[in-house]
Amino acid sequence: MVGLPLLLSPLSPNVIVQTACCSVGIAHPVYSTFKAVENKNESEQQRWLLYWAAYGSFSLVEMIFDNFLSWFSLYYYAKFTFLVWLQFPSGNGARHLYARHLRPFLLRHQARLDQIMGFVSSQMAKFMSARYDELQVLKAIFCRFAMAANQVVKGVAHPGQAQERNQIEEPTSPPSSQIDDSDSDLKE
């Protein structure tokens, strides 16, 4: 069983449906947003901006109730259906959710949300400036990890080239100045 029958099978493991939710909920919209921005298509940009507002709101609610919702066996199927509905152009799910629920809620609580966002933003700025050195170390570690991962991926994609680069080379003898310095330390 492959494709849609596997996805819709009640016996399929949740990992398959969760992967489908991720693909439909994030991967497709990211690429569609990219296309809308690159093509300078304002109607598509607005459509995907409304989708991201609806998706972000849904993600917040899901994060709060995730432990409870995951107990329902058909939850991920419902989530998949909901994400498709949000994107489907003829259903205008994201526009409907935004206009009927999200916009009125945000307008009603806008002043308080602005205060919260201002506070959170200032606290993040304080944290970033107080922890600048630590963050730079983390950034350097992440960059090294990313470069190592890139080399691994290149090795998998082009195994012959990786073998050539990883051949053991003859060790080179250190310069004589380094040998003399180490000998003088031993004499003292």
Coordinates of C-alpha atoms in Angstrom, one line a residue:
M1 CA 0.0 0.0 0.0
V2 CA 1.4 3.4 -1.1
G3 CA 0.4 7.0 -1.3
L4 CA -3.1 8.2 -0.4
P5 CA -4.5 4.7 0.5
L6 CA -1.6 4.3 3.0
L7 CA -2.3 7.7 4.5
L8 CA -6.1 7.1 4.8
S9 CA -5.8 3.6 6.1
P10 CA -7.0 3.5 9.7
L11 CA -4.2 1.0 10.4
S12 CA -1.4 3.3 9.3
P13 CA 0.9 4.4 12.1
N14 CA 0.6 8.0 13.3
V15 CA 4.1 8.8 12.1
I16 CA 2.9 8.6 8.5
V17 CA 0.0 10.9 9.1
Q18 CA 2.2 13.2 11.2
T19 CA 4.7 13.4 8.3
A20 CA 1.8 14.1 5.9
C21 CA 0.6 16.9 8.2
C22 CA 4.1 18.4 8.2
S23 CA 4.4 18.2 4.5
V24 CA 0.9 19.7 3.9
G25 CA 1.1 22.1 6.7
I26 CA 4.6 23.4 6.3
A27 CA 6.6 22.2 3.3
H28 CA 4.0 23.0 0.6
P29 CA 3.1 26.4 2.1
V30 CA 6.7 27.4 2.5
Y31 CA 7.4 26.8 -1.2
S32 CA 4.1 28.4 -2.2
T33 CA 4.9 31.5 -0.2
F34 CA 8.4 31.6 -1.8
K35 CA 6.7 31.4 -5.3
A36 CA 4.2 34.2 -4.4
V37 CA 7.0 36.5 -3.1
E38 CA 9.3 35.8 -6.0
N39 CA 6.6 36.3 -8.6
K40 CA 5.4 39.5 -6.8
N41 CA 1.9 38.1 -6.9
E42 CA 0.1 40.2 -4.3
S43 CA -3.1 38.1 -4.2
E44 CA -1.1 35.0 -3.6
Q45 CA 1.1 36.8 -1.0
Q46 CA -2.1 37.8 0.9
R47 CA -3.5 34.3 0.6
W48 CA -0.3 32.7 2.1
L49 CA 0.0 35.5 4.7
L50 CA -3.5 34.6 5.9
Y51 CA -2.6 30.9 5.9
W52 CA 0.5 31.5 8.1
A53 CA -1.6 33.6 10.5
A54 CA -4.2 30.8 10.7
Y55 CA -1.5 28.1 10.9
G56 CA 0.4 29.9 13.6
S57 CA -2.8 30.4 15.7
F58 CA -3.6 26.7 15.3
S59 CA -0.1 25.7 16.3
L60 CA -0.4 27.8 19.5
V61 CA -3.7 26.1 20.4
E62 CA -2.3 22.7 19.4
M63 CA 0.8 23.2 21.6
I64 CA -1.4 23.9 24.6
F65 CA -3.7 21.0 24.1
D66 CA -1.3 18.5 22.4
N67 CA -1.2 16.0 25.2
F68 CA -4.9 15.9 25.4
L69 CA -5.6 15.8 21.6
S70 CA -3.0 13.1 20.8
W71 CA -5.2 10.6 22.8
F72 CA -7.8 10.8 20.1
S73 CA -7.0 8.2 17.5
L74 CA -8.3 10.2 14.5
Y75 CA -6.8 13.5 15.7
Y76 CA -4.0 13.5 13.1
Y77 CA -6.5 12.7 10.3
A78 CA -8.6 15.6 11.4
K79 CA -5.5 17.8 11.6
F80 CA -4.5 16.8 8.0
T81 CA -8.0 17.6 6.8
F82 CA -8.0 20.9 8.6
L83 CA -4.6 21.9 7.0
V84 CA -5.9 21.0 3.6
W85 CA -9.0 23.0 4.2
L86 CA -6.9 26.0 5.3
Q87 CA -5.0 26.0 1.9
F88 CA -7.7 24.9 -0.5
P89 CA -8.4 27.9 -2.7
S90 CA -12.0 27.3 -3.3
G91 CA -12.7 26.8 0.4
N92 CA -10.8 29.9 1.5
G93 CA -10.4 28.2 4.9
A94 CA -7.6 30.5 6.1
R95 CA -9.5 33.6 5.0
H96 CA -12.6 32.4 6.7
L97 CA -10.8 31.5 9.9
Y98 CA -9.0 34.9 9.9
A99 CA -12.1 37.0 9.2
R100 CA -14.5 35.2 11.5
H101 CA -12.3 34.3 14.5
L102 CA -8.7 35.5 14.4
R103 CA -9.2 39.1 13.4
P104 CA -12.0 39.9 15.8
F105 CA -10.0 38.3 18.6
L106 CA -6.9 40.2 17.8
L107 CA -8.7 43.5 17.4
R108 CA -10.5 43.1 20.7
H109 CA -7.2 42.3 22.6
Q110 CA -4.8 44.4 20.5
A111 CA -3.8 46.9 23.2
R112 CA -2.9 44.2 25.7
L113 CA -1.2 42.0 23.1
D114 CA 1.0 45.1 22.1
Q115 CA 2.0 45.4 25.7
I116 CA 2.9 41.7 26.0
M117 CA 4.8 41.8 22.7
G118 CA 6.7 44.9 23.7
F119 CA 7.7 43.3 27.1
V120 CA 8.7 40.1 25.4
S121 CA 10.7 41.9 22.8
S122 CA 12.6 44.0 25.4
Q123 CA 13.3 40.9 27.5
M124 CA 14.7 39.1 24.5
A125 CA 16.9 42.1 23.7
K126 CA 18.2 42.1 27.2
F127 CA 18.9 38.4 27.1
M128 CA 20.7 38.6 23.8
S129 CA 22.9 41.5 24.9
A130 CA 23.7 39.8 28.3
R131 CA 24.5 36.5 26.7
Y132 CA 26.2 37.7 23.5
D133 CA 29.5 35.8 24.1
E134 CA 27.7 32.6 24.9
L135 CA 25.5 33.0 21.8
Q136 CA 28.6 33.6 19.6
V137 CA 30.1 30.3 21.0
L138 CA 26.8 28.5 20.2
K139 CA 26.8 30.1 16.7
A140 CA 30.3 28.9 16.1
I141 CA 29.5 25.3 17.3
F142 CA 26.4 25.3 15.1
C143 CA 28.3 26.5 12.1
R144 CA 30.9 23.8 12.6
F145 CA 28.2 21.2 13.0
A146 CA 26.5 22.4 9.8
M147 CA 29.7 22.3 7.8
A148 CA 30.4 18.7 9.1
A149 CA 26.8 17.7 8.2
N150 CA 27.3 19.3 4.7
Q151 CA 30.5 17.2 4.2
V152 CA 28.6 14.1 5.3
V153 CA 25.8 14.8 2.8
K154 CA 28.4 15.5 0.1
G155 CA 30.1 12.2 0.9
V156 CA 26.8 10.4 0.6
A157 CA 25.9 12.2 -2.7
H158 CA 29.3 11.8 -4.2
P159 CA 31.1 8.9 -2.5
G160 CA 34.1 8.7 -4.9
Q161 CA 35.0 12.3 -4.3
A162 CA 34.7 11.9 -0.5
Q163 CA 37.2 8.9 -0.6
E164 CA 39.7 11.0 -2.5
R165 CA 39.5 13.8 0.1
N166 CA 39.7 11.4 3.1
Q167 CA 42.8 9.5 2.0
I168 CA 45.5 9.3 4.7
E169 CA 48.4 11.6 4.0
E170 CA 52.0 11.2 5.0
P171 CA 52.7 13.0 8.2
T172 CA 54.9 16.0 7.7
S173 CA 57.7 16.6 10.2
P174 CA 57.4 19.7 12.2
P175 CA 59.7 22.7 11.5
S176 CA 63.1 22.4 13.2
S177 CA 62.4 25.5 15.3
Q178 CA 59.6 23.6 17.0
I179 CA 61.9 20.6 17.7
D180 CA 64.6 22.9 19.2
D181 CA 62.1 24.6 21.5
S182 CA 60.8 21.3 22.8
D183 CA 64.3 20.0 23.4
S184 CA 65.3 23.2 25.4
D185 CA 62.3 22.7 27.7
L186 CA 63.5 19.2 28.5
K187 CA 67.0 20.3 29.4
E188 CA 65.8 22.9 32.0

